[in-house]
XYZ file of C-alpha atoms in Angstrom:
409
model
C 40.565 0.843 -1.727
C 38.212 3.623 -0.255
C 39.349 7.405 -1.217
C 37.888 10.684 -0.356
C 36.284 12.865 -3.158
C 38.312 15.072 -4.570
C 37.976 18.596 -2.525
C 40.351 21.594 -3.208
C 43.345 21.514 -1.160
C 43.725 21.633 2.812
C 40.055 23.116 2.362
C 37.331 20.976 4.608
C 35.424 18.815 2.735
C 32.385 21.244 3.116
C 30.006 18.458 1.848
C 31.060 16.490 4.466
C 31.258 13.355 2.671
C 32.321 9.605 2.455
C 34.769 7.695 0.943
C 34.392 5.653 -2.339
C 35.960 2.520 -3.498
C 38.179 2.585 -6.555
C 36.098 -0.357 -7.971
C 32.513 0.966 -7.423
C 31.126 -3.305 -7.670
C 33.148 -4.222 -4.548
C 30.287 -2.253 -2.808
C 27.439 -3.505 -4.906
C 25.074 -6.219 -4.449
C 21.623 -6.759 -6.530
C 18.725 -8.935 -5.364
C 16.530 -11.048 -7.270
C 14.988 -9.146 -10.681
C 12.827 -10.217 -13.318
C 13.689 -9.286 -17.016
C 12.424 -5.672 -17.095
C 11.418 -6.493 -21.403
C 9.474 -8.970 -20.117
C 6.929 -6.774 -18.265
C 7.292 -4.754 -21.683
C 10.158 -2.220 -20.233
C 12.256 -0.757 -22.890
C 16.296 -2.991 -23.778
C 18.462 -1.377 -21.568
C 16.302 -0.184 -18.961
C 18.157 -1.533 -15.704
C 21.550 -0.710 -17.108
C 20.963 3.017 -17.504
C 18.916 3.116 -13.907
C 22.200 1.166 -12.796
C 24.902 3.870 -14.263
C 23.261 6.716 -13.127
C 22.568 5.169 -9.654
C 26.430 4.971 -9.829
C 26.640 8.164 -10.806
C 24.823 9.427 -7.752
C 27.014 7.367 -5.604
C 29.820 9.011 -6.541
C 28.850 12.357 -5.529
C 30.358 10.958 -2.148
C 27.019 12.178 -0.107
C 25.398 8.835 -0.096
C 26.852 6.316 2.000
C 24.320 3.714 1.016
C 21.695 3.550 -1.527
C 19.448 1.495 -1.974
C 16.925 1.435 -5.072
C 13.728 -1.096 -6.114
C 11.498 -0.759 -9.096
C 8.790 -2.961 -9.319
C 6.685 -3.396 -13.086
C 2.784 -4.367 -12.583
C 4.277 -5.755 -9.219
C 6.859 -7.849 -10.314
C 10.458 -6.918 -9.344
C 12.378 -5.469 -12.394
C 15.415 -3.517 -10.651
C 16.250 -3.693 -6.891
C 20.179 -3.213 -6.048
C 22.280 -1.909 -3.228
C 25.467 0.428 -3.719
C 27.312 1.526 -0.452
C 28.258 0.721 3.189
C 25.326 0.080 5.841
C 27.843 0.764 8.819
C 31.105 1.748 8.924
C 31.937 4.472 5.900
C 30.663 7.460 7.343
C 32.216 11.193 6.864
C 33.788 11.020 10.702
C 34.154 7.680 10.433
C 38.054 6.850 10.555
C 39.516 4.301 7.534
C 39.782 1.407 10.179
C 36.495 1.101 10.762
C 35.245 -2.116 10.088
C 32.725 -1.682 7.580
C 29.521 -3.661 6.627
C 28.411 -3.395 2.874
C 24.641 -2.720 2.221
C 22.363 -4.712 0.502
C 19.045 -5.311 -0.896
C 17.835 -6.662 2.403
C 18.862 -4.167 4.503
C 16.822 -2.515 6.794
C 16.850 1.232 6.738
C 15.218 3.561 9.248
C 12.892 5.286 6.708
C 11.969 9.048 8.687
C 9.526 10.535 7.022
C 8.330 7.964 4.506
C 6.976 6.275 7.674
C 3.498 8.937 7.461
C 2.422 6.907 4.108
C 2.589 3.804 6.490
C 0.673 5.529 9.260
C -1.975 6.847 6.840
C -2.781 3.739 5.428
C -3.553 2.437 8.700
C -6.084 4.898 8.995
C -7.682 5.028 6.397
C -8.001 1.028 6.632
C -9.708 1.817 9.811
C -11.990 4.492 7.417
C -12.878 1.168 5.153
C -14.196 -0.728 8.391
C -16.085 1.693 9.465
C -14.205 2.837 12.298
C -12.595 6.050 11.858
C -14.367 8.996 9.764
C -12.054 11.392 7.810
C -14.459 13.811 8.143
C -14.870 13.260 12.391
C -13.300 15.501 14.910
C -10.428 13.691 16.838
C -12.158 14.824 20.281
C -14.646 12.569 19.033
C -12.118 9.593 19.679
C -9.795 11.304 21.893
C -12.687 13.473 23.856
C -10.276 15.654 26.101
C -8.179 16.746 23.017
C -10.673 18.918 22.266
C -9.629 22.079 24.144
C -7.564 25.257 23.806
C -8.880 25.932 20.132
C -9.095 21.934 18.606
C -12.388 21.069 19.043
C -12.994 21.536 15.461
C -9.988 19.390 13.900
C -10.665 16.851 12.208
C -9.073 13.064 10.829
C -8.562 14.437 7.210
C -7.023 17.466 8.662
C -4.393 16.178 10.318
C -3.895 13.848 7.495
C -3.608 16.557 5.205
C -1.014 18.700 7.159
C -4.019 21.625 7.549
C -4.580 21.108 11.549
C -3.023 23.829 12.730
C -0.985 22.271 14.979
C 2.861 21.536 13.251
C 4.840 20.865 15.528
C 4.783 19.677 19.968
C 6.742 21.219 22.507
C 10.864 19.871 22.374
C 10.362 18.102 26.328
C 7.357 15.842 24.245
C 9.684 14.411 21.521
C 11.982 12.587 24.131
C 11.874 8.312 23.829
C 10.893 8.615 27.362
C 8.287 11.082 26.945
C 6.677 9.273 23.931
C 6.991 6.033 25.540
C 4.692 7.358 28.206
C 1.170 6.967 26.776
C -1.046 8.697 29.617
C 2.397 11.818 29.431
C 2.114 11.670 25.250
C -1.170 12.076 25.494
C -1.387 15.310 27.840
C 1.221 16.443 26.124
C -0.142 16.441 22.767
C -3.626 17.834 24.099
C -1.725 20.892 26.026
C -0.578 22.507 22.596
C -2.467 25.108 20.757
C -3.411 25.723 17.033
C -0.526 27.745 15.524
C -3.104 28.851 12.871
C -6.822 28.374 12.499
C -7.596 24.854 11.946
C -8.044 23.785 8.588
C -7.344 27.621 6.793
C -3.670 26.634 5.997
C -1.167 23.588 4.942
C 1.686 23.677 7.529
C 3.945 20.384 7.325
C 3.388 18.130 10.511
C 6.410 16.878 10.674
C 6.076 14.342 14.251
C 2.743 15.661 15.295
C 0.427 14.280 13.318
C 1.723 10.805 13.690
C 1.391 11.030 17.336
C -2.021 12.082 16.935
C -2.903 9.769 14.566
C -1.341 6.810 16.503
C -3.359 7.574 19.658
C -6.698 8.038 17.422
C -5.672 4.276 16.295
C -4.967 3.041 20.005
C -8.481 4.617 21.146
C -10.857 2.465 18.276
C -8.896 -0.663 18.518
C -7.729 -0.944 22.299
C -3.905 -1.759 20.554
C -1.410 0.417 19.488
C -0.602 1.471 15.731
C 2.033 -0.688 15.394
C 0.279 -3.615 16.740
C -2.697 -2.929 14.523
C -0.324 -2.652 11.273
C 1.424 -5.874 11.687
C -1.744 -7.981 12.606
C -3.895 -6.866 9.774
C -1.354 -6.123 7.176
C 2.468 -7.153 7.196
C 2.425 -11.004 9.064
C -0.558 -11.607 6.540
C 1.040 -10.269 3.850
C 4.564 -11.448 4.666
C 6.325 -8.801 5.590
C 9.455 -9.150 7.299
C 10.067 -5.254 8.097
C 7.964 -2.295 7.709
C 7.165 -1.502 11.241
C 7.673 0.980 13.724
C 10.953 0.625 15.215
C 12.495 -3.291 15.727
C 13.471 -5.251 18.244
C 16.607 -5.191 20.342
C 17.550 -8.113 18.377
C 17.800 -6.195 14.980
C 19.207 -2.810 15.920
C 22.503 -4.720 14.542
C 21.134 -5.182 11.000
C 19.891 -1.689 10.662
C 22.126 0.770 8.053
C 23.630 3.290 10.416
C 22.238 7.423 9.628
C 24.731 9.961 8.931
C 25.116 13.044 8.520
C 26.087 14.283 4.653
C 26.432 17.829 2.927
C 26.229 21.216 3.544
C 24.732 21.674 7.280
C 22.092 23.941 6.853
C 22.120 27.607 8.031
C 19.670 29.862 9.490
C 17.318 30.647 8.954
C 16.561 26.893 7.405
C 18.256 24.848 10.679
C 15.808 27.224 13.041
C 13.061 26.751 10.845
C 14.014 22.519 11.050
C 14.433 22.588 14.873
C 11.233 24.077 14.897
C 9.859 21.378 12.960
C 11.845 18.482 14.500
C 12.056 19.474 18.054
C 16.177 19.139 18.150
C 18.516 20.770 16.156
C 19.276 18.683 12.569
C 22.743 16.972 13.720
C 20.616 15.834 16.502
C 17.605 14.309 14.591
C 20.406 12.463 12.486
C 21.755 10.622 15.462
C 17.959 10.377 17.192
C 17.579 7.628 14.504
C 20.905 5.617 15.466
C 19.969 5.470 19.153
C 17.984 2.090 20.703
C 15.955 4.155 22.319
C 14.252 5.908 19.829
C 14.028 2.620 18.031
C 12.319 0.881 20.491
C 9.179 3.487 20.424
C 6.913 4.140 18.380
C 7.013 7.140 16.401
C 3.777 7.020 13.494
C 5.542 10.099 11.459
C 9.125 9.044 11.544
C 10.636 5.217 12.771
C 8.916 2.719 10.462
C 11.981 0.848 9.711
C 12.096 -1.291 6.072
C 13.864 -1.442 2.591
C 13.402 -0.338 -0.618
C 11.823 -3.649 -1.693
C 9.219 -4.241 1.464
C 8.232 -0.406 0.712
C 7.785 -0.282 -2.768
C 5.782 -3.720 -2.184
C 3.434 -1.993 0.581
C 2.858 0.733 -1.742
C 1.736 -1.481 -4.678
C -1.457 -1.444 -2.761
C -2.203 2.015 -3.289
C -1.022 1.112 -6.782
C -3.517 -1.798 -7.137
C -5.970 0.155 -5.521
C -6.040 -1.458 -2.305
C -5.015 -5.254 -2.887
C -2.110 -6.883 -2.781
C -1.333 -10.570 -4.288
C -4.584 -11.658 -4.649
C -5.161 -10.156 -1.290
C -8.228 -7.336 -0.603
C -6.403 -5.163 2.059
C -9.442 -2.076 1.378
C -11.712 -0.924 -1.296
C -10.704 0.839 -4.369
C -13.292 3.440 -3.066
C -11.128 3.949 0.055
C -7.819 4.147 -1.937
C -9.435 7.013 -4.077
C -10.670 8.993 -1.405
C -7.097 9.223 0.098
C -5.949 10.439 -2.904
C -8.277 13.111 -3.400
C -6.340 16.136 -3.437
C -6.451 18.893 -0.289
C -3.872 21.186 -1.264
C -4.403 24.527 -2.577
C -2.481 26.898 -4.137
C -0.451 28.491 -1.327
C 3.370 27.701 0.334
C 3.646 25.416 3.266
C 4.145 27.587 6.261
C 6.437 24.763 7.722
C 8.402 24.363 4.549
C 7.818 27.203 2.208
C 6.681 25.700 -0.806
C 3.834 23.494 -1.276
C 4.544 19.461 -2.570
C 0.246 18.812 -2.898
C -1.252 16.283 -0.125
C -4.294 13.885 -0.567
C -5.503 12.450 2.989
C -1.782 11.258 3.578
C -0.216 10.486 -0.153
C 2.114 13.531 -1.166
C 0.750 13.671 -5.002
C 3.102 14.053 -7.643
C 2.345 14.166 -11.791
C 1.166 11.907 -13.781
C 4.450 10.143 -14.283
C 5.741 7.847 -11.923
C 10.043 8.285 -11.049
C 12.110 7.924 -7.691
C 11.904 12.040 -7.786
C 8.839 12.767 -8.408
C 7.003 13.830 -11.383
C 9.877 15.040 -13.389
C 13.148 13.631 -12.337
C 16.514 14.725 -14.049
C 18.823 12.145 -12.531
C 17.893 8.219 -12.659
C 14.937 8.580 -15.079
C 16.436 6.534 -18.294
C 13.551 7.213 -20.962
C 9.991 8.624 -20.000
C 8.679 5.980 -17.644
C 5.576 3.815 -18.559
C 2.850 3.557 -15.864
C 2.115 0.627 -13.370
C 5.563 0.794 -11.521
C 5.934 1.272 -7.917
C 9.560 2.159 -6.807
C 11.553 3.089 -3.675
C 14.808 5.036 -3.408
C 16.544 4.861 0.291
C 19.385 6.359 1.099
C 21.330 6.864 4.216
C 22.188 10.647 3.521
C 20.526 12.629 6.350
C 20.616 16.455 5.283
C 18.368 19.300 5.388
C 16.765 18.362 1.524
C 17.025 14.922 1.604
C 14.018 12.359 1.492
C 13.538 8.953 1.091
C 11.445 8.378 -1.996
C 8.700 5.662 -1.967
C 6.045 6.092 -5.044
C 3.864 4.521 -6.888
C 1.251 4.743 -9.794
C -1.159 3.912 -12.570
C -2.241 7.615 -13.699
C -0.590 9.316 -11.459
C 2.253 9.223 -8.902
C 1.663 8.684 -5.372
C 4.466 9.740 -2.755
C 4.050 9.742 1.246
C 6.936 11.653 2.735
């Protein structure tokens, strides 16, 4: 039996949330996990990640979580709690619901810009690409109304200048348009002098960064990503957008908690390009998941990320596998934030050339979690928290670490 959390009565639920079932294991489903002792985890370890993953779920905001911890690469924790489809706020009782589970596939938003910036910089370890270059160098006519001077590791880093496109360049149809995407993206100006401040590129970037791709290869970004890194590596997800085939499979996106206010939902259409109830349903249309959008549509799991991230973990291989050189892994990781707020956001999170970097702990929240962290966590995990809560704080968590904590959001 689903119920409602409790809210005071005839008083909206202002939190906008979903129903929960009585018995919080008829929604519940765990993959395959090694013993977490075994890898030299502490007795107990999945349990309390498990309880207060329940705990969370409870809150009513989280349709669907999904969480995987992996321990010097070996799964040690990877579980599902929720509905993929079907349990939404405005979704009425009758609707026929489909449980989540490890397997999946969530649209992953923002986490998708760790993705994108691997590609590049495994363009940067073949000699392609220099962090350092100008993008007019491989995209000559962007270089005009004040760009000419921004560079790879700018953009990477958030410090171009240019945060956010015009709203008319954000439609599927004007993305889908290579030769219109293109003009589009070369048309805007530098908000800000190129590389003075951090300013959170929240689609832009990814465009940019995609094209950049396109132009050294002669194939687009996600072409390039699944040819020299997921079929290899055997990834069944992970890519931008899927097929017409799997938009059934995919965990629906709704909208949870307190709908933000000015001035935080001007500051997010700013940033987005639509107001935030529209980015939530953006992800649940085909069309949007047909294109490809470097900053914001890889779709995967918690498991398939936290994998792909093991290789900034393992400092660029992956099962036996040499995806780039530990050299190229550390320069990515070198930090480029200073100490100033994020004139998109308001508060700086600390970039590398793509990697948000966190402390030297790794946790799904960061460097200092409150909420799942069970006991102080030991190094050499990678881990990935999905959920499919779409509000104006939320983020889907991928990290991983030896020394310190590596998170691309």
């Amino acid at each position: 039996m689903l119920t409602r959390v409790r809210n005071l009565s005839k008083l909206p639920d202002l939190l906008h949330r979903s129903r929960i079932p009585d018995d919080i294991e008829s929604v519940a489903s765990i993959g395959a996990e090694a013993e977490p002792t075994e890898l030299g985890l502490p007795p107990g370890y999945a349990e309390r990640i498990w309880r207060r993953m329940q705990v969370v779920y409870r809150s009513g905001v989280h349709p669907a979580i999904q969480v995987c911890i992996r321990r010097h690469g070996v799964v040690v924790f990877d579980r599902a709690l929720g509905h993929a489809q079907g349990n939404g706020p405005d979704d009425p009782p009758e609707t026929p619901k489909v449980p989540a589970t490890p397997s999946t596939p969530f649209v992953t938003y923002s986490a998708s810009k760790g993705v994108t910036a691997f590609v590049v910089h495994l363009l940067v370890d073949r000699g392609l690409i220099e962090l350092n270059a100008p993008i007019c160098r491989y995209i000559p006519e962007y270089g005009c109304h004040g760009k000419e001077s921004i560079t790879i590791g700018q953009v990477l880093a958030h410090r171009s200048g240019v945060a956010n496109v015009p709203r008319e360049a954000l439609t599927a149809e004007a993305v889908a348009d290579r030769a219109l995407l293109v003009r589009n993206l070369c048309a805007v100006r530098p908000s800000v002098a190129p590389g003075r401040f951090q300013s959170y590129h929240a689609l832009s970037g990814g465009f940019i960064l995609g094209e950049v791709v396109h132009r050294v290869t002669g194939k687009d970004i996600r072409t390039v990503l699944a040819e020299e890194i997921l079929n290899p590596l055997g990834f069944r997800w992970t890519n931008y957008g899927v097929a017409p085939r799997d938009f059934p499979a995919l965990a629906r996106n709704y909208r949870t908690g307190l709908a933000p206010l000015p001035p935080l939902s001007l500051a997010m259409e700013r940033l987005l390009g639509v107001s935030f109830a529209e980015a939530v349903e953006t992800g649940n249309d085909p069309a949007y998941l047909s294109i490809i959008a470097p900053a914001a549509n890889v779709v995967s799991t918690a498991n398939e990320l936290s994998r792909f991230y093991e290789i900034f973990r393992r400092g660029g291989e992956l099962d036996g596998v040499r995806v780039v050189r530990p050299e190229t892994i550390a320069a990515a990781l070198v930090p480029q934030s200073r100490t100033e707020p994020d004139l998109s956001l308001g508060m700086n999170f600390g970039f590398g050339y793509g990697p948000m970097l966190g402390g030297r702990v790794v946790s799904l929240f960061g460097a200092r979690p409150r909420r799942l962290r069970p006991t102080p966590p030991p190094t050499d995990l990678a881990s990935t928290w999905v959920t499919r809560r779409a509000r104006a704080s939320s983020a889907h968590s991928a990290t991983a670490g030896r020394r310190r904590n590596y998170r691309c959001t």
